Coordinates of C-alpha atoms in Angstrom, one line a residue:
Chain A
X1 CA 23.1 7.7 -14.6
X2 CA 23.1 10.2 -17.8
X3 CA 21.0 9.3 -20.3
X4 CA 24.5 9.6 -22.3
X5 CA 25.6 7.0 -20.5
X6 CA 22.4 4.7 -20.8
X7 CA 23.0 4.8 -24.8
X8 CA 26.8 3.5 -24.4
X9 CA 25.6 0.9 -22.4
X10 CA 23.1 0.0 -24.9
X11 CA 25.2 -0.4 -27.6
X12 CA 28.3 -1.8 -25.7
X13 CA 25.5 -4.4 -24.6
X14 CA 24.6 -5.0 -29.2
X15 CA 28.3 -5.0 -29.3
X16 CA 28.5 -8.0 -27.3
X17 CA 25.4 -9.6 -28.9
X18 CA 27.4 -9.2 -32.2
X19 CA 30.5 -10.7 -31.4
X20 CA 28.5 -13.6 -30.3
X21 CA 26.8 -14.0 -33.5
X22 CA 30.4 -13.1 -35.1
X23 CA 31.9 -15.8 -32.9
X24 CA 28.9 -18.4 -34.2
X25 CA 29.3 -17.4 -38.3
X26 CA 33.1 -18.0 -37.1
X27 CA 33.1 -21.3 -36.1
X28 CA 30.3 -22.6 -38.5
X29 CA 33.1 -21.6 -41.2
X30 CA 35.8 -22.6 -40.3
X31 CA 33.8 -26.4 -39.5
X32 CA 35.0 -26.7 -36.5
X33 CA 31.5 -28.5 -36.1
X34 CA 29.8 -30.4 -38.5
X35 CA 27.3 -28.4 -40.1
X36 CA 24.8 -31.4 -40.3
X37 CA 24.5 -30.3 -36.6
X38 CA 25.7 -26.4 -36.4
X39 CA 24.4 -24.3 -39.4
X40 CA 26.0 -20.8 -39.2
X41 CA 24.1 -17.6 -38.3
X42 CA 23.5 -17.2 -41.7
X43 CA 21.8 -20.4 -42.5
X44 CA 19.7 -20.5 -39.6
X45 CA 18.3 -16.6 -40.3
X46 CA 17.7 -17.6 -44.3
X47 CA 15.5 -20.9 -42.7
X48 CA 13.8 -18.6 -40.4
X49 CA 13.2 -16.5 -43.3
X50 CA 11.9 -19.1 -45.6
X51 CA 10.0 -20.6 -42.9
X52 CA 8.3 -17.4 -42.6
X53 CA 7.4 -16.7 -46.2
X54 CA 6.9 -20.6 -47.6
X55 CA 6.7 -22.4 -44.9
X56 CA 4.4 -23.0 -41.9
X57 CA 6.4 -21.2 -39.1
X58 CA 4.0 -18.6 -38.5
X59 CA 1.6 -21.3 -37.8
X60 CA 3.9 -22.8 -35.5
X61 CA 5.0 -19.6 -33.7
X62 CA 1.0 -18.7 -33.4
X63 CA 0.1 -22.6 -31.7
X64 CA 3.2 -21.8 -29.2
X65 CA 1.9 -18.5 -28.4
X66 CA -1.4 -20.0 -28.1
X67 CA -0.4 -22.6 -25.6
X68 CA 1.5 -19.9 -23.7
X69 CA -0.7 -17.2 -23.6
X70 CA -3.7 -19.2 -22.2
X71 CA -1.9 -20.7 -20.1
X72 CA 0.0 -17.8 -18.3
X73 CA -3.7 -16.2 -18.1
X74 CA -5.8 -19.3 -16.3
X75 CA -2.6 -19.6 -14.2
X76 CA -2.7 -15.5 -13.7
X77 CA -6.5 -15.8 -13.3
X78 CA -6.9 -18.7 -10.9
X79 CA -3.1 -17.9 -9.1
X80 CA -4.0 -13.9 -8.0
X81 CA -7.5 -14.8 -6.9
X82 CA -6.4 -17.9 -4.5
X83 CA -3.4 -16.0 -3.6
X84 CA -5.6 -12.9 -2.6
X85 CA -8.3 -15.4 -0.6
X86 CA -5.4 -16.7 1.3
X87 CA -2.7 -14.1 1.9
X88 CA -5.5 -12.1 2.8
X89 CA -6.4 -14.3 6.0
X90 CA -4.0 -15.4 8.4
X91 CA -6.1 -18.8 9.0
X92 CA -6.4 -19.6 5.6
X93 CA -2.9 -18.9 5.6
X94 CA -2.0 -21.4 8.5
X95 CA -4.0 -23.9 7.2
X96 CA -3.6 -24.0 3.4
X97 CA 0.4 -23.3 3.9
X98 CA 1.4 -26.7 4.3
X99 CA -0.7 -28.5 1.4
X100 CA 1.2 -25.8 -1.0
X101 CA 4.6 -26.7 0.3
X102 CA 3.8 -30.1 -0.7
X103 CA 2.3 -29.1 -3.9
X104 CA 5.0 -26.3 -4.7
X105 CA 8.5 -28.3 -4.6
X106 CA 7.0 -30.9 -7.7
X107 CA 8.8 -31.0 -10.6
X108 CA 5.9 -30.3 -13.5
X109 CA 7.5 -33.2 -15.4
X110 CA 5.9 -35.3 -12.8
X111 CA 2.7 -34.0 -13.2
X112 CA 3.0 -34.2 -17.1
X113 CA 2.4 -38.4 -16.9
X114 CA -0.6 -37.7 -14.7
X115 CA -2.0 -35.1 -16.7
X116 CA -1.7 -37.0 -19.9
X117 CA -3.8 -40.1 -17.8
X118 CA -6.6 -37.6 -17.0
X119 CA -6.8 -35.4 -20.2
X120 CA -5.0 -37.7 -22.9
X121 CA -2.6 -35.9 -25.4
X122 CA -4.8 -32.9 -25.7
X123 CA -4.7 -29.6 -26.0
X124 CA -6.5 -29.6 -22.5
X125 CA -3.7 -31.6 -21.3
X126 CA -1.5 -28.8 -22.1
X127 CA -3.1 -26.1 -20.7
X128 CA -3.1 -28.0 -17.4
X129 CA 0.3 -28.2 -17.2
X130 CA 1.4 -25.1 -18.1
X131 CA -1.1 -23.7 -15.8
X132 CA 0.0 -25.9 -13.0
X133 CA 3.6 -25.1 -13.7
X134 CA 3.1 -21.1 -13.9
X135 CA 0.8 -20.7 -11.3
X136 CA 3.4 -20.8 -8.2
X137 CA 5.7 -17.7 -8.7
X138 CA 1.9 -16.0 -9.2
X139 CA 0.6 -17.5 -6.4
X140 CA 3.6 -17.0 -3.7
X141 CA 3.8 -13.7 -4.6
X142 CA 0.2 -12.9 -4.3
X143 CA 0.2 -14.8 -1.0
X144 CA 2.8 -12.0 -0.2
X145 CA 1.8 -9.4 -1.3
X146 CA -1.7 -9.8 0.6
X147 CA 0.1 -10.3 3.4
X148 CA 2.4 -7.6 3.5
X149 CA -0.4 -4.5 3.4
X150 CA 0.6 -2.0 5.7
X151 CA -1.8 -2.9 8.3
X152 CA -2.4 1.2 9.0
X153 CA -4.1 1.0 5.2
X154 CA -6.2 -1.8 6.9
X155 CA -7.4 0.7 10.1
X156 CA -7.8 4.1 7.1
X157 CA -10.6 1.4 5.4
X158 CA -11.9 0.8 8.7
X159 CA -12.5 3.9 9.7
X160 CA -13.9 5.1 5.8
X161 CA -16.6 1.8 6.0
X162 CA -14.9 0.4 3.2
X163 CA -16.6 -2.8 1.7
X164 CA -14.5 -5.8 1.3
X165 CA -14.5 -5.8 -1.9
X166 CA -13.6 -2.2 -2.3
X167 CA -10.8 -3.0 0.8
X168 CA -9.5 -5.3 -2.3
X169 CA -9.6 -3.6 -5.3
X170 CA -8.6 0.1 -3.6
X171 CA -6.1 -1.2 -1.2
X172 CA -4.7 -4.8 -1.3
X173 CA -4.8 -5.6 -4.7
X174 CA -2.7 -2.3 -5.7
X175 CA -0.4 -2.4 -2.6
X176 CA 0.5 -6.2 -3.6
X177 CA 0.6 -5.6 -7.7
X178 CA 4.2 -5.0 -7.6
X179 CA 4.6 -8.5 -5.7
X180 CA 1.9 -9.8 -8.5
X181 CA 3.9 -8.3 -11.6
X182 CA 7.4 -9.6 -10.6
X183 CA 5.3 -13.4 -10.2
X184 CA 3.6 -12.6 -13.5
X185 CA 7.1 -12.3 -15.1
X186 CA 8.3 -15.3 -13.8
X187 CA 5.6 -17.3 -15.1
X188 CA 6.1 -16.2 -18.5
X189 CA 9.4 -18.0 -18.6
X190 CA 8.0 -21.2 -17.2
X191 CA 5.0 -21.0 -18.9
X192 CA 7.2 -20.9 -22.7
X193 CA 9.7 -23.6 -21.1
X194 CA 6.3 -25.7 -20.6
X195 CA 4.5 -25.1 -23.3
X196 CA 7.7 -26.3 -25.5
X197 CA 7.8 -29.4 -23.5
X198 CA 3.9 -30.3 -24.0
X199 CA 4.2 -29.6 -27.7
X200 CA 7.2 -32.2 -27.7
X201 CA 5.8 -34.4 -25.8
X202 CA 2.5 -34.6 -26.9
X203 CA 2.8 -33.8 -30.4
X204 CA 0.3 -30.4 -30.1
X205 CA 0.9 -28.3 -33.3
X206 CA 3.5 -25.6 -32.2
X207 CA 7.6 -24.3 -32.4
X208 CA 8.6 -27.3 -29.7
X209 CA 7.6 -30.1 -32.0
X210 CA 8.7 -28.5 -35.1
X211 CA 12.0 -27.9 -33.5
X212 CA 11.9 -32.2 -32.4
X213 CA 10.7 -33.1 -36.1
X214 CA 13.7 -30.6 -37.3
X215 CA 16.3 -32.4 -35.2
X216 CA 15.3 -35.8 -36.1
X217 CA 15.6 -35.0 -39.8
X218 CA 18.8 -33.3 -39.3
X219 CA 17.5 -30.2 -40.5
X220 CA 19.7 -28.2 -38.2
X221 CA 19.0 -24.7 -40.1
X222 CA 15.2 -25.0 -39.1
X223 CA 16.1 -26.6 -35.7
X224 CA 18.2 -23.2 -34.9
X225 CA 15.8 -21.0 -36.7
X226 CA 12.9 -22.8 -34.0
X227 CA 15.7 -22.2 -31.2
X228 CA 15.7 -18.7 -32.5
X229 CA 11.7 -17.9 -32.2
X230 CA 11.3 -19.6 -29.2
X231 CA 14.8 -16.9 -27.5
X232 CA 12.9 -14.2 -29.6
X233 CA 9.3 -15.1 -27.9
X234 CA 10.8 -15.3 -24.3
X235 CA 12.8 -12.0 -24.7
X236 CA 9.6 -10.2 -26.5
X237 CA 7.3 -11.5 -23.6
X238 CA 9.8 -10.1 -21.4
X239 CA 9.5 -6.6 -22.4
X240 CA 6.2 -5.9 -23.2
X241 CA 6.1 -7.2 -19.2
X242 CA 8.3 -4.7 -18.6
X243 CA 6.5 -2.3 -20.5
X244 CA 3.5 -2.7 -17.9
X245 CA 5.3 -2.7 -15.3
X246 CA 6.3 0.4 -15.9
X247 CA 3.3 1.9 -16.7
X248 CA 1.8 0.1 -13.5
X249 CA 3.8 0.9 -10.9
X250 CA 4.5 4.7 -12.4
X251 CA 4.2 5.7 -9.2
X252 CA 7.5 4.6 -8.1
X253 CA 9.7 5.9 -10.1
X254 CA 8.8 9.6 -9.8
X255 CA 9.7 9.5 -5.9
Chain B
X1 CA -5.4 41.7 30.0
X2 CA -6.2 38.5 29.8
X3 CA -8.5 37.5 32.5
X4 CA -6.9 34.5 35.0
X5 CA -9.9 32.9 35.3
X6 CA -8.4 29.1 35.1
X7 CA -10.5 26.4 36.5
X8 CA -8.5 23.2 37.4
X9 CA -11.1 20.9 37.6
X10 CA -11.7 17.1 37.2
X11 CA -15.5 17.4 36.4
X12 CA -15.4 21.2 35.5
X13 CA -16.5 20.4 31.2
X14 CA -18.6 17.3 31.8
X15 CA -21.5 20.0 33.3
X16 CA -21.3 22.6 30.5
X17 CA -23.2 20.9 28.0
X18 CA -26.7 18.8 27.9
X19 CA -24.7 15.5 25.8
X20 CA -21.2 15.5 25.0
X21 CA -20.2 14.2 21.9
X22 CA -17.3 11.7 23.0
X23 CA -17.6 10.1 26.6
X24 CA -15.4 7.3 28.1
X25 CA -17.2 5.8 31.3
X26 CA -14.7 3.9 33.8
X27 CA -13.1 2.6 30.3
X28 CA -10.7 -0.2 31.1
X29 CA -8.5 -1.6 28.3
X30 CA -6.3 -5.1 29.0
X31 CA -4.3 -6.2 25.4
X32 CA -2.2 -9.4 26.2
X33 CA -3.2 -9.6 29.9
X34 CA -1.4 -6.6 30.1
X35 CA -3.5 -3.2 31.9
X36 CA -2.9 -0.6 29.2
X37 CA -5.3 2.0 30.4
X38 CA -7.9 1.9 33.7
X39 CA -10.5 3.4 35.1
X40 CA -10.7 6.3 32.2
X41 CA -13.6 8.8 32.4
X42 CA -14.0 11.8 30.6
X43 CA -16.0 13.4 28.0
X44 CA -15.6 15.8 25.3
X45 CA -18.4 18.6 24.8
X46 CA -19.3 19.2 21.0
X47 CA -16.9 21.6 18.9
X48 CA -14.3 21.4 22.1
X49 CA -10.3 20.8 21.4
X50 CA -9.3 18.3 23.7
X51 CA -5.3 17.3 23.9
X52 CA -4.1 14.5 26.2
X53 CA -0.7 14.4 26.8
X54 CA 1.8 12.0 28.6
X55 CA 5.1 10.1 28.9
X56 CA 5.4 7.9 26.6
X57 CA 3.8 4.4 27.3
X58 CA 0.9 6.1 28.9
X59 CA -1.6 5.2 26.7
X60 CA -2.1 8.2 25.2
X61 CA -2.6 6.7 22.0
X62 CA -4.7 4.1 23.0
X63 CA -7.4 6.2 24.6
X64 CA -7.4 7.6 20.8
X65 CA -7.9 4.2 19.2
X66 CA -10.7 3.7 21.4
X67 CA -12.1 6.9 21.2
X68 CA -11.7 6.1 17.3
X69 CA -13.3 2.5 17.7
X70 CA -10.1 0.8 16.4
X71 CA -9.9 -0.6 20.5
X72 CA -12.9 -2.4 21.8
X73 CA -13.2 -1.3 25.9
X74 CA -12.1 -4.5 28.1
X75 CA -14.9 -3.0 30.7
X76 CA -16.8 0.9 31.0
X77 CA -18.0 1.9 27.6
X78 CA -16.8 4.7 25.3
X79 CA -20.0 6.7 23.5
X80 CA -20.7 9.0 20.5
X81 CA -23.3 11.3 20.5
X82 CA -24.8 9.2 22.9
X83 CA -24.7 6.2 21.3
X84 CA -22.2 3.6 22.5
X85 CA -19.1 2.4 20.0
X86 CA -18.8 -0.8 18.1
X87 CA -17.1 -0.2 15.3
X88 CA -15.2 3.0 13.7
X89 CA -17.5 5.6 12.2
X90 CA -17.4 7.4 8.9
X91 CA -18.0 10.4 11.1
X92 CA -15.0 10.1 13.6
X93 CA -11.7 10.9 11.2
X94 CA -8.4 10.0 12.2
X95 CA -5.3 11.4 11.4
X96 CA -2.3 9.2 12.1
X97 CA 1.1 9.8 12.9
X98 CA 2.7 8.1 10.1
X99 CA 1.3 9.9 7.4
X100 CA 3.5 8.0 5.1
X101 CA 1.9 4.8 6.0
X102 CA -1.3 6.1 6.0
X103 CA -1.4 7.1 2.1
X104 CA -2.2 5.2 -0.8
X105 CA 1.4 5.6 -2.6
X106 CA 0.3 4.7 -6.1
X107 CA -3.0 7.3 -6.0
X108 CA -2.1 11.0 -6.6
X109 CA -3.1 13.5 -4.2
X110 CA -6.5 13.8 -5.5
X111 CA -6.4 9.9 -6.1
X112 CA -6.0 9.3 -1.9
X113 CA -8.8 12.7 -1.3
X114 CA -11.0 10.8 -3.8
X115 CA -10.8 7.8 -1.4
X116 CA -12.8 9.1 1.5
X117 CA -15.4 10.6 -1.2
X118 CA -15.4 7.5 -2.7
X119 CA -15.7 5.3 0.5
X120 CA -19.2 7.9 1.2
X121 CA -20.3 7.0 -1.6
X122 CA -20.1 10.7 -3.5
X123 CA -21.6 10.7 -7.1
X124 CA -18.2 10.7 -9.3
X125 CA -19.3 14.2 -10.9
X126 CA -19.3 15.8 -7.5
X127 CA -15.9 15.0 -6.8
X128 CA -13.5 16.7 -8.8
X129 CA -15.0 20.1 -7.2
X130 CA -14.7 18.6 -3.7
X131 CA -11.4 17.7 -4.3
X132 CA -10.2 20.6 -5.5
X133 CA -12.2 22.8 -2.4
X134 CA -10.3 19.9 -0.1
X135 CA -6.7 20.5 -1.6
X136 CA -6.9 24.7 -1.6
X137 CA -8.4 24.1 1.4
X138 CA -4.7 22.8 3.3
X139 CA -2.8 24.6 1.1
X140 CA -2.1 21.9 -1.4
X141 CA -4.0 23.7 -4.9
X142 CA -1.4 22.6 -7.0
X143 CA -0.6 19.2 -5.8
X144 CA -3.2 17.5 -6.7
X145 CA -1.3 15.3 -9.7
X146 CA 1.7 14.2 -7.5
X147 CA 2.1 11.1 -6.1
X148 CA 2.7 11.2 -2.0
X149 CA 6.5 9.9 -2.6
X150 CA 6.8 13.3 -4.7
X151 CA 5.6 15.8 -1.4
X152 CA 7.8 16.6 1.6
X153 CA 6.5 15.3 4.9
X154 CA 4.6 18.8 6.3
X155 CA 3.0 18.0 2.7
X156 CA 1.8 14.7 3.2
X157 CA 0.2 15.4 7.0
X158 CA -2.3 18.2 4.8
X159 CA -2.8 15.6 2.7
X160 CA -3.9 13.0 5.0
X161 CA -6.1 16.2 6.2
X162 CA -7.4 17.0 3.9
X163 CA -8.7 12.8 3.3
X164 CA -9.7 13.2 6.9
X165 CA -12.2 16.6 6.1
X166 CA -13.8 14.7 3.2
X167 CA -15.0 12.1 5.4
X168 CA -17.1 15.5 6.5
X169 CA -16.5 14.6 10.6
X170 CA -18.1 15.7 13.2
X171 CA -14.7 14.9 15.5
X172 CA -11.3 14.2 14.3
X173 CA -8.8 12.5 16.2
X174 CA -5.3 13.1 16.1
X175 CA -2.6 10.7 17.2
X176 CA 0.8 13.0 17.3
X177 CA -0.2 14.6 13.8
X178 CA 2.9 16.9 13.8
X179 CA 5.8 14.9 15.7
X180 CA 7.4 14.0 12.7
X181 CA 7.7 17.7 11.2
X182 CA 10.4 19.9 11.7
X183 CA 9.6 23.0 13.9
X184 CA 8.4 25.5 11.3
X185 CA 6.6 23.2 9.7
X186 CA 4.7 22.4 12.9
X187 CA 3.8 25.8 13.7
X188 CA 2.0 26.3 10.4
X189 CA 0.2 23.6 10.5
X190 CA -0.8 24.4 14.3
X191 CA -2.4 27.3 12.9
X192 CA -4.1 25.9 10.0
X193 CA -5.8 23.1 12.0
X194 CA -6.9 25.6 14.7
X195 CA -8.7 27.3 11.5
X196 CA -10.1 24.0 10.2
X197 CA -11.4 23.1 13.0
X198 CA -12.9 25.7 14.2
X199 CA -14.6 26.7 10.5
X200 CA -16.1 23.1 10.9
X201 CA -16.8 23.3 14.3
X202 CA -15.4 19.5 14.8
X203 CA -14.5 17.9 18.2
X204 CA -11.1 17.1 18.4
X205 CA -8.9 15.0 20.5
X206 CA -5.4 15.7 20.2
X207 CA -2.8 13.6 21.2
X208 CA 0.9 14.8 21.6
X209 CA 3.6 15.1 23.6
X210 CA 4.5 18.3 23.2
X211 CA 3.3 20.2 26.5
X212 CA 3.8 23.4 24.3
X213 CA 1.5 22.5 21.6
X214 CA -1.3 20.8 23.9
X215 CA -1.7 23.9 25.7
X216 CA -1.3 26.7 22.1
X217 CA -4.1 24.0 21.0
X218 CA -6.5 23.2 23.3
X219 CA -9.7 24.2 25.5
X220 CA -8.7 21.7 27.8
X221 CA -5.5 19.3 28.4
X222 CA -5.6 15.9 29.8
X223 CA -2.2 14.5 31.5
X224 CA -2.8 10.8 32.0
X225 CA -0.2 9.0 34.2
X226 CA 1.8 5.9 33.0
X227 CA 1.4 1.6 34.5
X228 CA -1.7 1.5 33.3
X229 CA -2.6 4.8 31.7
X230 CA -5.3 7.0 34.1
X231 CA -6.1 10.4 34.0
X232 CA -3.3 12.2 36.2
X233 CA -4.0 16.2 35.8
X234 CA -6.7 18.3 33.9
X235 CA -6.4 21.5 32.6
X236 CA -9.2 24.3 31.5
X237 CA -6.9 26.5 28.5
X238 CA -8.8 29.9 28.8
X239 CA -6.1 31.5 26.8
X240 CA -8.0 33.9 23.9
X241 CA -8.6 32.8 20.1
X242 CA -7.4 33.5 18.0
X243 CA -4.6 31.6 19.1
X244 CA -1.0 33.2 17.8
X245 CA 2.4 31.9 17.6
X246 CA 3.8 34.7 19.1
X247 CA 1.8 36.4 21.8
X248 CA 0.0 33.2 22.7
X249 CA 2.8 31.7 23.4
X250 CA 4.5 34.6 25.5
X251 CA 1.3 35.1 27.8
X252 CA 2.1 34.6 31.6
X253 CA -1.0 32.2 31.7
X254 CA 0.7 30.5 28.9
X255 CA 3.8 30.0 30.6
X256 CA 2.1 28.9 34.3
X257 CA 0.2 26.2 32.4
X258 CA 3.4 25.2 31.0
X259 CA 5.1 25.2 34.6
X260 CA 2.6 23.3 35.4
X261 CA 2.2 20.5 32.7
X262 CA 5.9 19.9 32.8
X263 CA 6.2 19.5 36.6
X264 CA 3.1 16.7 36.1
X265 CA 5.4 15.4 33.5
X266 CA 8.3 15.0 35.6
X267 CA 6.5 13.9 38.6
X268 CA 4.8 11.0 36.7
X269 CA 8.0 9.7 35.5
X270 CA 9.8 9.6 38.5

């Protein structure tokens, strides 16, 4: 496609985001739901503004990102390294498959009540779960991606003397990153979506409970301006992902 | 005039030097119960060009994996330099078929070079000047920044060359190096590894199945003979070196040899 036609898209693709928000300021007008529940467009941006500037939002938005971000990075940590050990052995394979199939399937909300038994509602409670929760794409990829070296790479280290270490950072680890980077960006989502629900849960300092205390008080402009942050959070994330990606696997897209 | 002097021997090589550099001794191979190769015994003499051809399913291409030390001998024992095989060896370089396969695809040409220099252990500030020597060296100078996707097939087979040459072998085994190219391609780079080679003075086994190449190539040609693979003909190539496309390939000796190859051919797969 012409880089012509990439700009139409892009704006065609504003355009709709508009008419959305257009749609939203629309029906906030004309009341067609209270606005002790719906605030307009409007209302919501001018609470997200004064949360901002006189309120403790940033502080909010920070704890959220906190929770995430370490998180995502035990979960990316502990998830590559396992996943590398065991995609990178067929027996380890064969005999650790099963215990993550059992492990895999269960729902993180089920883990929550056990985590809270073991940690209590803590901060460390939290990381536990969201690392739990976003370790699996990270992990099943990794698992993949180990497993899925060409095996002729395998035979070229072979015949070099390669150490096993340098048979992992030289050749597995790079053939399997793009594997890796697609279960990174997964876990970003579920690691937001988990971090919101430990904060609500568990009272931790951060965007999910201020959007619960918002909603209990009816305060419907800062529960949409928390909405807000937390779809702005998942869709920056996103793209600065996508910005490493990119720069990662630069390789592929010059072929 | 070329002189005729062809000797069509089974032993005729193993005599002419005090220790070859590759020998198989009765080498048997069985993968999955299944005979691959049996009974295989020849040697290689230091700085020779050895090309074994064969239908396909001959084993060809096993007697180079365990000439390599990729295959471990059911029974008989394969030796370099005297010493037997366990493992592979820095100093025995393979070039593979699939070239594509064989490339790192997210290292630049230099990056996949740099491999084998890093794999020996070359101080960092020595390579840069190596790599460059390795690139002009199969006629990539000015590839060195593109990724493998980026370079046409004939291009990635010098690259995988040139990975092999800075390993710094003393043999290089080729498994069907040029059956992927296109015919032009194949010629030049015919020439340039007869060059290489003989600059380096490296042992080569050669595996193809391209009676034509085998014989434009080699010193000697090995036919081996399919159900399980064994050693079917053996040919002494006194054709004169330089080799050239052209008159090489027109010589009467040139043609006889061919005669001869592809009657062995069609006799083994009858």
């Amino acid at each position: 496609m012409t880089s012509r036609g990439a700009i139409y898209w892009r704006i065609a693709s504003f355009a709709v985001a508009a008419g959305f928000v257009g749609l939203w300021q629309l029906i906030a007008d004309l009341r067609l739901v209270s606005p002790v529940f719906l605030p307009g467009p409007d209302r919501a941006w001018a609470s997200l503004v004064r949360g901002f500037t006189s309120g403790d939002l940033g502080s909010k938005l920070l704890g959220t990102l906190e929770h995430m971000a370490y998180g995502w990075f035990l979960a990316s940590i502990a998830g590559i390294a396992l996943g590398a050990l065991i995609g990178s052995s067929r027996s380890m394979r064969s005999y650790i498959a099963p215990s993550l199939e059992f492990l895999r399937p269960l729902p993180v909300s089920a883990i929550i009540p056990v985590a809270i038994a073991l940690f209590g509602l803590t901060q460390g409670m939290a990381l536990f779960v969201i690392a739990f929760g976003a370790i699996w794409p990270m992990l099943l990829a990794t698992i993949h991606g180990f497993a899925a070296v060409e095996p002729r790479l395998y035979e070229v280290a072979r015949s070099l003397h390669m150490s096993r270490l340098a048979v992992i950072f030289k050749i597995a680890l790079p053939s399997a990153a793009p594997d890796i980077l697609a279960g990174m960006r997964l876990s970003l989502t579920v690691a937001l979506i988990l971090s919101v629900v430990c904060e609500i849960l568990a009272g931790l300092d951060g965007l999910g409970h201020s959007v619960l205390l918002s909603a209990r008080a009816f305060r419907s402009a800062d529960l949409f301006a928390g909405v807000i942050l937390l779809g702005m959070i998942g869709y920056l994330t996103s793209l600065m992902m996508s910005f490493a990606e990119a720069r990662i696997l630069r390789y592929r897209r010059r072929s | 005039m070329v002189a005729l002097s062809l000797v069509v021997s089974r032993e005729a090589s193993a005599s002419k030097s005090a220790r070859p550099q590759i020998a198989f001794s009765n080498v048997a191979l069985n993968l999955g119960g299944k005979a691959i190769v049996e009974d295989l015994s020849l040697t290689v003499r230091p700085g020779e060009f050895l090309c074994i051809i064969g239908a396909s399913g001959c084993g060809k291409t096993t007697a180079l994996r365990l000439a390599a030390g990729l295959y471990q001998p059911t029974s008989g024992s394969v030796e370099f330099d005297g010493q037997p095989m366990r493992t592979p060896r820095r100093d025995i370089a393979i070039v593979f078929q699939d070239y594509g396969k064989a490339l790192l695809p997210w290292r630049t040409a230099a990056g996949n070079v740099s491999l084998a220099l890093e794999a020996n252990n070359v101080p960092v500030s020595e390579r840069a000047p190596r790599i460059d020597a390795l690139l002009k060296k199969v006629g990539l100078p000015n590839h060195a920044g593109k990724y493998p996707a980026e370079m046409s097939g004939g291009m990635q087979q010098r690259l995988q060359i040139a990975r092999c040459l800075a390993q710094d072998p003393k043999a290089l085994l080729m498994d069907e190096p040029f059956g992927a190219l296109d015919a032009m391609t194949r010629q030049g780079l015919q020439d340039e590894v007869l060059s290489l080679v003989a600059a380096a003075n490296m042992t080569v086994i050669f595996v193809t199945h391209d009676l034509e190449e085998a014989i434009y190539l080699g010193d000697r040609v090995i036919g081996l003979l399919p159900n399980p693979g064994r050693i079917g003909i053996e040919l002494t190539i006194d054709l004169p070196r330089p080799r050239d496309q052209l008159t090489t390939r027109e010589n009467p000796e040139f043609l006889r040899l061919r005669r001869e190859l592809f009657d062995f051919i069609k006799a083994s797969e009858a």
